[in-house]
mmCIF file of C-alpha atoms in Angstrom:
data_model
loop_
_atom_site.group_PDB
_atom_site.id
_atom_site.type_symbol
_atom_site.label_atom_id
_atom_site.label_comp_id
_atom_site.label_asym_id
_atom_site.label_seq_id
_atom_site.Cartn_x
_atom_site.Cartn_y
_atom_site.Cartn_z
ATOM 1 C CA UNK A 22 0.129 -6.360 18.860
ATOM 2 C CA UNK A 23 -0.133 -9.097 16.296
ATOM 3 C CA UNK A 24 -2.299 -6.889 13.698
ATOM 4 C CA UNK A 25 0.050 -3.809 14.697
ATOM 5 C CA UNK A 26 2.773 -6.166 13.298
ATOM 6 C CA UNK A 27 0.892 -6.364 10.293
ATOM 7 C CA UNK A 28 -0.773 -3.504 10.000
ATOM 8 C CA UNK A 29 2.603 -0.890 10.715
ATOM 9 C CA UNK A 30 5.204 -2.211 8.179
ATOM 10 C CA UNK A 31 1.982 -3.534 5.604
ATOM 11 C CA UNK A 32 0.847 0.594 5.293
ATOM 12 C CA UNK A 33 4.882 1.452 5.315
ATOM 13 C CA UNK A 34 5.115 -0.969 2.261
ATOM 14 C CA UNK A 35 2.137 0.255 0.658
ATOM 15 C CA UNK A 36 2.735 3.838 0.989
ATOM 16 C CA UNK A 37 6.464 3.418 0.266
ATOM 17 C CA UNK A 38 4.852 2.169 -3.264
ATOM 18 C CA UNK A 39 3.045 4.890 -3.973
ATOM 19 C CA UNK A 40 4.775 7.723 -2.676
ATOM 20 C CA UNK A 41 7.671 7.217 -5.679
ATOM 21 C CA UNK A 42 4.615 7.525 -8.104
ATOM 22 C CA UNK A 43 3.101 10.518 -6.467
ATOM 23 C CA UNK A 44 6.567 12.156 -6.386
ATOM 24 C CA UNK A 45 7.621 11.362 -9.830
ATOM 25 C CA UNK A 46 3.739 13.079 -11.063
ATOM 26 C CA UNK A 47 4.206 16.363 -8.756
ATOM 27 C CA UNK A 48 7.773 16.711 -10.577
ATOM 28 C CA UNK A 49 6.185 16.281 -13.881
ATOM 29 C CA UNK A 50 3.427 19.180 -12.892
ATOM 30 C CA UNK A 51 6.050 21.347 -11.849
ATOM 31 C CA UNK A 52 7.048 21.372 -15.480
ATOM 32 C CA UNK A 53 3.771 21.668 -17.342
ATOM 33 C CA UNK A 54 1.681 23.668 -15.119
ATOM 34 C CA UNK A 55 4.961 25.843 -13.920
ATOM 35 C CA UNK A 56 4.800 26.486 -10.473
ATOM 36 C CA UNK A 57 7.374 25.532 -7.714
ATOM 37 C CA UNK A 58 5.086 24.271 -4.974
ATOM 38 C CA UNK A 59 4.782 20.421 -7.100
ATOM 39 C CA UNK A 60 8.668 20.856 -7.045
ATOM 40 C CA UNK A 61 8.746 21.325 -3.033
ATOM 41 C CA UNK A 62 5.872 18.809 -2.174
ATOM 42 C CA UNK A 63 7.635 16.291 -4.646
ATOM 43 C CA UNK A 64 10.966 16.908 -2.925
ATOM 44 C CA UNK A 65 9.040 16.281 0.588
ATOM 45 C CA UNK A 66 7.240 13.201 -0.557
ATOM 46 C CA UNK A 67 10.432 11.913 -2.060
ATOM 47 C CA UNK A 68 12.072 12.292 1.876
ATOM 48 C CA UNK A 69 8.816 10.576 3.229
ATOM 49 C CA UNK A 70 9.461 7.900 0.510
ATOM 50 C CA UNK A 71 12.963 7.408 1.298
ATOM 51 C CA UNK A 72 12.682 6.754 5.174
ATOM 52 C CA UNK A 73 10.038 4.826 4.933
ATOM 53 C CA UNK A 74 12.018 2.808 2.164
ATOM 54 C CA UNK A 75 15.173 2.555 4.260
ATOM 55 C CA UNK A 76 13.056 1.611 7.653
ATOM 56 C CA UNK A 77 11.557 -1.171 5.808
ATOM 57 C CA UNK A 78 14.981 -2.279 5.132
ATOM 58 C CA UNK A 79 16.790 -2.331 8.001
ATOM 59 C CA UNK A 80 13.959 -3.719 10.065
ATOM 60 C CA UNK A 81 12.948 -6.236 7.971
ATOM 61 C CA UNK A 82 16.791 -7.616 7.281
ATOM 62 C CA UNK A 83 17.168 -7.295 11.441
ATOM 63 C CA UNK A 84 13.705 -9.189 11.756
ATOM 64 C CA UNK A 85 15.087 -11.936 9.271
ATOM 65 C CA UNK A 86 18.212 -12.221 10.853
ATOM 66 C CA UNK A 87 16.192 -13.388 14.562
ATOM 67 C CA UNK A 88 13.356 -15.228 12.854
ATOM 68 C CA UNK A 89 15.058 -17.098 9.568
ATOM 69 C CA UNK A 90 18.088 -17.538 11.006
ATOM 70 C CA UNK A 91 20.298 -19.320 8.655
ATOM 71 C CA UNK A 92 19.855 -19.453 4.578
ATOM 72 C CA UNK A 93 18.978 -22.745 2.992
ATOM 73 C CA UNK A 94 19.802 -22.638 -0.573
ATOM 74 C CA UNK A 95 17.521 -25.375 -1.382
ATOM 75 C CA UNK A 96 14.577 -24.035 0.451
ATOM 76 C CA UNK A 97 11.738 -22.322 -1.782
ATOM 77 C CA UNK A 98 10.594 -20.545 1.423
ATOM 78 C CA UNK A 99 13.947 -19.234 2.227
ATOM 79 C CA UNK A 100 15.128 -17.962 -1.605
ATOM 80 C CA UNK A 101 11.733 -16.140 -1.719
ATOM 81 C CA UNK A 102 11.882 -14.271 1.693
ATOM 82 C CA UNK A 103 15.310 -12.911 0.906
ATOM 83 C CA UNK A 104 14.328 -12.389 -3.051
ATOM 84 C CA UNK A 105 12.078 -10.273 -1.541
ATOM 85 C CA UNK A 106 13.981 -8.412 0.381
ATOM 86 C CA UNK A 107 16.471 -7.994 -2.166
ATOM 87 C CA UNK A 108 13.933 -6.623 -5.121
ATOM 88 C CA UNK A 109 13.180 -4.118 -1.998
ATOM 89 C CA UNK A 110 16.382 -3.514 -1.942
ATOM 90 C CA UNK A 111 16.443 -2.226 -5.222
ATOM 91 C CA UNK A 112 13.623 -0.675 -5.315
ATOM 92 C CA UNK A 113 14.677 1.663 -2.216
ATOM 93 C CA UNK A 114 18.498 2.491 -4.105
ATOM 94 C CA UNK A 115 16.306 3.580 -7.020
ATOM 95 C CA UNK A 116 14.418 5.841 -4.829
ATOM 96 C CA UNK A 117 17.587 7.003 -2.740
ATOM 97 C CA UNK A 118 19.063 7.874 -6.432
ATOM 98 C CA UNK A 119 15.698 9.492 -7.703
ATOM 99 C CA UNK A 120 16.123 12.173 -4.433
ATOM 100 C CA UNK A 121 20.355 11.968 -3.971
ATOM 101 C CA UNK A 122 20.646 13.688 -7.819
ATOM 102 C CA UNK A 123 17.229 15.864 -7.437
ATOM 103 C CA UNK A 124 19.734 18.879 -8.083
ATOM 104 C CA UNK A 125 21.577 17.313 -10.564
ATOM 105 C CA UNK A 126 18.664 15.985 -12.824
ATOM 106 C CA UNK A 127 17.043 19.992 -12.085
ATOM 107 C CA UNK A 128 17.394 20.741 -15.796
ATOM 108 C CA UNK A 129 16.472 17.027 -17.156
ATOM 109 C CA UNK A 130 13.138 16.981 -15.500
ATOM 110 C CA UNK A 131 12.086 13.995 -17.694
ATOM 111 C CA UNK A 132 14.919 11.926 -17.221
ATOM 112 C CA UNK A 133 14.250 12.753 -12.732
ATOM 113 C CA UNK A 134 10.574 11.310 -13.673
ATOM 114 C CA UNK A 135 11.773 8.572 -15.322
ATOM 115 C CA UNK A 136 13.933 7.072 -12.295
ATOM 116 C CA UNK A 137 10.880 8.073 -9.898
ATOM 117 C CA UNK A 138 8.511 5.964 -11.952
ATOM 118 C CA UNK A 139 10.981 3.843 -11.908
ATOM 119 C CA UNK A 140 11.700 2.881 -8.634
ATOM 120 C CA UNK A 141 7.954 3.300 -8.349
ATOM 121 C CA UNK A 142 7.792 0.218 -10.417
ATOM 122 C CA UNK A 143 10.529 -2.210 -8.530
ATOM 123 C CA UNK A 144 8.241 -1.271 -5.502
ATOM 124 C CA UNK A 145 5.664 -2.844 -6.814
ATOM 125 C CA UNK A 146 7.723 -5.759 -7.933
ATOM 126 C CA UNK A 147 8.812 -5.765 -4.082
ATOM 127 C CA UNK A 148 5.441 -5.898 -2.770
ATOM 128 C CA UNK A 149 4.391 -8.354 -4.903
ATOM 129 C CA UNK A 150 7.466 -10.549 -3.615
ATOM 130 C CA UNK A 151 7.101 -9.336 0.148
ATOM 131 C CA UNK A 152 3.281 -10.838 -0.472
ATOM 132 C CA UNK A 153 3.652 -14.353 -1.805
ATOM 133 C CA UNK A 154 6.885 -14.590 0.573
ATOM 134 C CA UNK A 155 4.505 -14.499 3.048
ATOM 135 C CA UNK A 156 1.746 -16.407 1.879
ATOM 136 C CA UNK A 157 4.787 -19.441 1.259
ATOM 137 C CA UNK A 158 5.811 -18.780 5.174
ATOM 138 C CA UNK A 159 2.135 -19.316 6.357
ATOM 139 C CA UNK A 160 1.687 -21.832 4.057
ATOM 140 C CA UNK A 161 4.846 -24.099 5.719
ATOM 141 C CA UNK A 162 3.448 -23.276 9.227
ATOM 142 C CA UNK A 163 0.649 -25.254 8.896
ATOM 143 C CA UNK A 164 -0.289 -28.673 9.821
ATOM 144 C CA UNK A 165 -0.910 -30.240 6.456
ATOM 145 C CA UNK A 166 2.428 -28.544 4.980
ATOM 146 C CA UNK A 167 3.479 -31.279 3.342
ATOM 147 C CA UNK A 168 0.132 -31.855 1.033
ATOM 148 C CA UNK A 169 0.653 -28.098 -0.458
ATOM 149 C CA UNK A 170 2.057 -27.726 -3.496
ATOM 150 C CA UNK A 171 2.593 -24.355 -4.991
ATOM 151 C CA UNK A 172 -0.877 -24.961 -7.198
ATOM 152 C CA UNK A 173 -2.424 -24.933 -3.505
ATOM 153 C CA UNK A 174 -0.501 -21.911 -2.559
ATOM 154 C CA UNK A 175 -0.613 -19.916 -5.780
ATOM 155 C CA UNK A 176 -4.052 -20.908 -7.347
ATOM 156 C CA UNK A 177 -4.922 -18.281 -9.865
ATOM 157 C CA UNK A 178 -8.907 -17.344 -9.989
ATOM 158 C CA UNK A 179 -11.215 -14.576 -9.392
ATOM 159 C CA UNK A 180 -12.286 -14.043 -6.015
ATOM 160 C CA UNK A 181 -9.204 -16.023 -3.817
ATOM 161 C CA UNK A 182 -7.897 -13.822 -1.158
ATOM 162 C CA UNK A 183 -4.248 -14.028 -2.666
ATOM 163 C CA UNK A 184 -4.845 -12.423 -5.802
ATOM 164 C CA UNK A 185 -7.456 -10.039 -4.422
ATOM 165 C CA UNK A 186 -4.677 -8.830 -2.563
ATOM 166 C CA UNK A 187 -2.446 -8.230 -4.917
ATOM 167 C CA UNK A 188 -5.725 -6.600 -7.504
ATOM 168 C CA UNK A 189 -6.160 -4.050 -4.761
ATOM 169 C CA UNK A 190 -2.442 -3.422 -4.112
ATOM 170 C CA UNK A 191 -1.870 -0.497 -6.387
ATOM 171 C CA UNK A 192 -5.143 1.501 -5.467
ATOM 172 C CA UNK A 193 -4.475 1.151 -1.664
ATOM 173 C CA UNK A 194 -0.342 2.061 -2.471
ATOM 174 C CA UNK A 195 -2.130 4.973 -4.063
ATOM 175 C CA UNK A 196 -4.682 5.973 -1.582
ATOM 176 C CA UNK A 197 -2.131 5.610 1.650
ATOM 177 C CA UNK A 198 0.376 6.949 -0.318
ATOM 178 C CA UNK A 199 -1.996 10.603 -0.070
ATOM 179 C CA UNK A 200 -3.130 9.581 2.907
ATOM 180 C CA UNK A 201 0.095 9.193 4.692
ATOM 181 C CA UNK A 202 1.935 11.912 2.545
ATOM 182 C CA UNK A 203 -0.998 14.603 3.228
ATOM 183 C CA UNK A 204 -0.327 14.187 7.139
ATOM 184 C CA UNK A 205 3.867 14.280 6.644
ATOM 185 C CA UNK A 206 3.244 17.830 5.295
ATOM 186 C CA UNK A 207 1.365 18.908 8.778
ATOM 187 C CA UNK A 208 4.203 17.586 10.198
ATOM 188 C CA UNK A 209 6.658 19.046 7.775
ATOM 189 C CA UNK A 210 4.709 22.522 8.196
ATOM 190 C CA UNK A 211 7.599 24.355 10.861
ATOM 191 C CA UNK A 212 10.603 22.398 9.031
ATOM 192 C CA UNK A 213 9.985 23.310 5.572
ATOM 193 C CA UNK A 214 8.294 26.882 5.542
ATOM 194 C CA UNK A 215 7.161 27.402 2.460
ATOM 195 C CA UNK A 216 4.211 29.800 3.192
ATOM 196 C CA UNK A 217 0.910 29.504 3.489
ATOM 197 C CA UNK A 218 -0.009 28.901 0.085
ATOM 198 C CA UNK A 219 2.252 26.522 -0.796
ATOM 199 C CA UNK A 220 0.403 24.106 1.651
ATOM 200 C CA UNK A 221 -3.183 25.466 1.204
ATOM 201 C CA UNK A 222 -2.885 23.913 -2.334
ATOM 202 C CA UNK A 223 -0.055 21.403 -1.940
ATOM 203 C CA UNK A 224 -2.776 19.390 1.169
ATOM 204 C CA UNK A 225 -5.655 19.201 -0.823
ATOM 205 C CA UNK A 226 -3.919 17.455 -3.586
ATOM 206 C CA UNK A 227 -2.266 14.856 -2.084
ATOM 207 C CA UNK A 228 -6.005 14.193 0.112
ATOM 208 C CA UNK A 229 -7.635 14.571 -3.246
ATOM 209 C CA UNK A 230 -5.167 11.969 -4.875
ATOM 210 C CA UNK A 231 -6.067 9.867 -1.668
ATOM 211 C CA UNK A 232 -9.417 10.236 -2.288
ATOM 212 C CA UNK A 233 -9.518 9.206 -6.234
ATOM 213 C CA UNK A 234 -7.600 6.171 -5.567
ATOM 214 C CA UNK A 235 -9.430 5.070 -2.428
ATOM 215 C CA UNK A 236 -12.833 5.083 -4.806
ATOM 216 C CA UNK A 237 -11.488 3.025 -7.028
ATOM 217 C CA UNK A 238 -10.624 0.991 -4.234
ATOM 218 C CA UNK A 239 -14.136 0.840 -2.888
ATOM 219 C CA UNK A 240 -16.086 0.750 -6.082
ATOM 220 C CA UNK A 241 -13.651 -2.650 -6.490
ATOM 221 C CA UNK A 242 -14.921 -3.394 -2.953
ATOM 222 C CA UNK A 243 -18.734 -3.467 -4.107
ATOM 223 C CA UNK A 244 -17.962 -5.041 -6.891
ATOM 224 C CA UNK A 245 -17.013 -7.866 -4.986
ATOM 225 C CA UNK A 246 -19.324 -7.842 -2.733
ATOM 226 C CA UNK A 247 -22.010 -7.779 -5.546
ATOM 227 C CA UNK A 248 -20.300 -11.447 -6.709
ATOM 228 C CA UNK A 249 -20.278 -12.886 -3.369
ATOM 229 C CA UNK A 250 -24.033 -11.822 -2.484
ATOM 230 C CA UNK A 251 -25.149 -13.059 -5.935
ATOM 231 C CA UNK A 252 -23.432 -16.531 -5.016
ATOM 232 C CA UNK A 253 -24.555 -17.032 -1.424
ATOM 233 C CA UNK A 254 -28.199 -15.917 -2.760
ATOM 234 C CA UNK A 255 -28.206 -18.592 -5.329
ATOM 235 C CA UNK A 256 -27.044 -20.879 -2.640
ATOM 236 C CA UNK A 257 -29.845 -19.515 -0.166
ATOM 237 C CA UNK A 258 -27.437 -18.524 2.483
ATOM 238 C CA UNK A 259 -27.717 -14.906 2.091
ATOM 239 C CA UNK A 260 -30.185 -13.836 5.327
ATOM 240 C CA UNK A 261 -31.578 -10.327 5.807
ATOM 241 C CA UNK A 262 -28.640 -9.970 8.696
ATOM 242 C CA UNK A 263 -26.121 -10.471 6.417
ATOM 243 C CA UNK A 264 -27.411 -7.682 3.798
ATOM 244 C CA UNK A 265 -27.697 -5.304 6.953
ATOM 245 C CA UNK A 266 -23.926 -6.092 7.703
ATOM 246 C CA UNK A 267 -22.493 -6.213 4.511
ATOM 247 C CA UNK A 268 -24.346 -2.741 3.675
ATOM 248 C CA UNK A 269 -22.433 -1.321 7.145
ATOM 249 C CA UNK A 270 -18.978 -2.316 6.078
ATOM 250 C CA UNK A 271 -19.532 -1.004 2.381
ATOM 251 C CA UNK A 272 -20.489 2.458 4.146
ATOM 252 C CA UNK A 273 -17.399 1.713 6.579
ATOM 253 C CA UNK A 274 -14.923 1.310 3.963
ATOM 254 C CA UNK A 275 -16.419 4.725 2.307
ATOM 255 C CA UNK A 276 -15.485 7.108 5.301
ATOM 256 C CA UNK A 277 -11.666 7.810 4.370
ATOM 257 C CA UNK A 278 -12.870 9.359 0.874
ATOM 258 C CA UNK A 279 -15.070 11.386 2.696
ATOM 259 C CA UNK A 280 -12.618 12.476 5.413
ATOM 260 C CA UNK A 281 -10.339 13.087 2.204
ATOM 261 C CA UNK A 282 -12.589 14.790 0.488
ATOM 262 C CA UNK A 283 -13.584 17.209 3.170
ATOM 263 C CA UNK A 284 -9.748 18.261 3.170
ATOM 264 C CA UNK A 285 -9.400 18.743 -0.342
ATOM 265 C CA UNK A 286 -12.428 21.244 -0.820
ATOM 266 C CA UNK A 287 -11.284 23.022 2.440
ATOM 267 C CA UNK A 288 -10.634 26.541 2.547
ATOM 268 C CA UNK A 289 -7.934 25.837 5.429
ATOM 269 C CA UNK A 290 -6.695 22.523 5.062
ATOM 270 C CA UNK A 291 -3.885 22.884 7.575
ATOM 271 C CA UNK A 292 -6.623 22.835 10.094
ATOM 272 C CA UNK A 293 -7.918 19.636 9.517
ATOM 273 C CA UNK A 294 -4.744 17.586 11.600
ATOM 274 C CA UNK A 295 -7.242 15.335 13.270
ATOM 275 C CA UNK A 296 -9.052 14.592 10.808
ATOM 276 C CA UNK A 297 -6.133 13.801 8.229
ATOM 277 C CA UNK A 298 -4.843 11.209 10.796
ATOM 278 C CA UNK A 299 -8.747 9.458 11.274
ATOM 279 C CA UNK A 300 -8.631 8.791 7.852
ATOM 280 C CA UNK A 301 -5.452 7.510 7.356
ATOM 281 C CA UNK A 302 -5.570 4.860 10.519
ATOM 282 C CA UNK A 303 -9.325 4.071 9.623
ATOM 283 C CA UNK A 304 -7.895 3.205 5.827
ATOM 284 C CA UNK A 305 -5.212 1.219 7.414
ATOM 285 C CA UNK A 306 -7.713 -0.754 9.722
ATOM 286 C CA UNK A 307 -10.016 -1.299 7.213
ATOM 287 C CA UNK A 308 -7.624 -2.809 4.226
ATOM 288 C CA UNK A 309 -6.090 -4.805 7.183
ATOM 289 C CA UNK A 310 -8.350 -7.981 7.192
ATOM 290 C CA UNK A 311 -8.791 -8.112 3.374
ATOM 291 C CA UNK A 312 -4.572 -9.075 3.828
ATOM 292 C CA UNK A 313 -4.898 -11.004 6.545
ATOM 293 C CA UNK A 314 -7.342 -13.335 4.800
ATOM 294 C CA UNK A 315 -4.639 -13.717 1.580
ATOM 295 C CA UNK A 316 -2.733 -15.932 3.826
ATOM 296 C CA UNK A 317 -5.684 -18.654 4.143
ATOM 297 C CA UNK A 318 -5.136 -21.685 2.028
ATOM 298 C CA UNK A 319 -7.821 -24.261 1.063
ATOM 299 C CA UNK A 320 -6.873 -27.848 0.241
ATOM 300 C CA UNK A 321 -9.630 -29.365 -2.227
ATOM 301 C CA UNK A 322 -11.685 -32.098 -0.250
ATOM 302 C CA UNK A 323 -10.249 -35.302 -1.657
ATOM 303 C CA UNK A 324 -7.187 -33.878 -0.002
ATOM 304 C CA UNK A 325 -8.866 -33.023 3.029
ATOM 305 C CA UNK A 326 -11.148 -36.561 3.720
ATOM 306 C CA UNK A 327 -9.903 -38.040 6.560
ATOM 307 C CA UNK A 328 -8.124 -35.096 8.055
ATOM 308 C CA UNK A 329 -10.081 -34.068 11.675
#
């Protein structure tokens, strides 16, 4: 239950993200490569976007109302929780104005982009936020609180957990964004009946857009993992086990693009239900820990002498 508490509204954030970009680049298509299905899958990602968006709203005001309780002006923690839900805020009245005037905006198809990639862009600014909100709240809960200052909580570098996290954001918005937008049209197949064709082509792009940003994410991922070998083998604490399991999670992290990518060269995506929903919970279990460990905090050592 605790890493469904992360895990549910982390993916919802993510994919709310990315969604507003994917919607604002299928309306674009729909102009320059002419053909309506871009204009009805942007229209259903834009929906997908826009619940999500307004879930993540409610819930997390109704979840700050039981857990924060009060608002201290003069509290850091407090002014950056609700900061963050307020750029989210924002960011979800941009997206219910990008899909409220789709009608309207039909004949100013650049000016519709625009306030897609727009809200697109307070989402990020909201994530961001709804990430070092967090980071402050575990950072208050711990023992040694009042030794952190926000150099200890913040501490720019290569490599720290907290701005790994926020590196990888915008591939992983990206990739669950497909992901999750690839299964809502299965689900969106008897509601919106736009034929046959519209989804045999509509499918494979968003698992194919899945797919391209989820390889970024993983060549990012090696990358790493590349660093952190190189320094525990200059250290000699790199053993032979440790190769063997850091080669198995590399491959782990590599099966959603390859569930993707068997959608997106299918002759009959439609059929491929199952398999659309292993890869989207396996991409959600496996970005999971990487955002889990952004919430660990370090004090240097003269801090930390004398503390059992």
């Amino acid at each position: 239950l605790d890493a469904l508490s992360v895990a549910l509204p982390l993916a919802a954030l993510l994919a709310f993200v990315g969604l507003n970009f994917m919607s604002a680049t299928a309306r674009g298509l729909a102009v320059t490569r002419k053909r309506a299905s871009y204009e009805k899958c942007a229209r259903q990602l834009a929906l997908l976007a826009l619940l999500l968006g307004w879930l993540l709203l409610i819930c997390g005001r109704v979840w700050l109302f039981f857990t924060q309780g009060s608002y201290t002006p003069d509290s850091l923690s407090d002014f950056m929780v609700e900061m963050s839900w307020v750029m989210l805020g924002l960011a979800v009245l941009f997206n219910s104005l990008y899909f409220a005037l789709w009608k309207f905006l039909l004949k100013m198809p650049m000016l519709h982009v625009g306030l897609g990639v727009v809200s697109g862009i307070q989402a990020c600014i909201a994530t961001a936020a709804s990430l070092a909100a967090a980071r402050m709240l575990t950072a208050l809960a711990r023992p040694d609180a009042d030794m952190l200052t926000l150099g200890h909580i913040y501490v720019p570098g290569f490599g720290t957990p907290f701005w790994c996290a926020i590196f990888w954001a915008l591939p992983l918005t990206l990739a669950v964004a497909g992901g999750m937008g690839a299964f809502w049209l299965v689900l969106r197949r008897k509601y919106d009946d736009f034929g046959r064709d519209h989804y045999n082509t509509m499918l494979p792009w968003c698992a194919t857009w899945a797919r391209n940003a989820w390889a970024i994410f993983w060549v990012i991922l090696l990358a790493s993992s590349v660093f952190d070998v190189q320094r525990e083998w200059q250290n000699d604490t790199f053993t032979a086990m440790d190769a063997v399991l850091e080669s198995a999670e590399l491959l782990l992290w590599l099966v959603p693009a390859l569930l993707w990518t068997l959608v997106g060269r299918s002759a009959t995506p439609m059929r491929h239900k199952l398999t659309l929903l292993a890869a989207l919970v396996l991409a959600v279990a496996v970005m999971l820990p990487f955002y889990m460990n952004m919430t660990e905090i370090t004090l240097p050592v003269y801090l930390t002498d004398g503390i059992e």
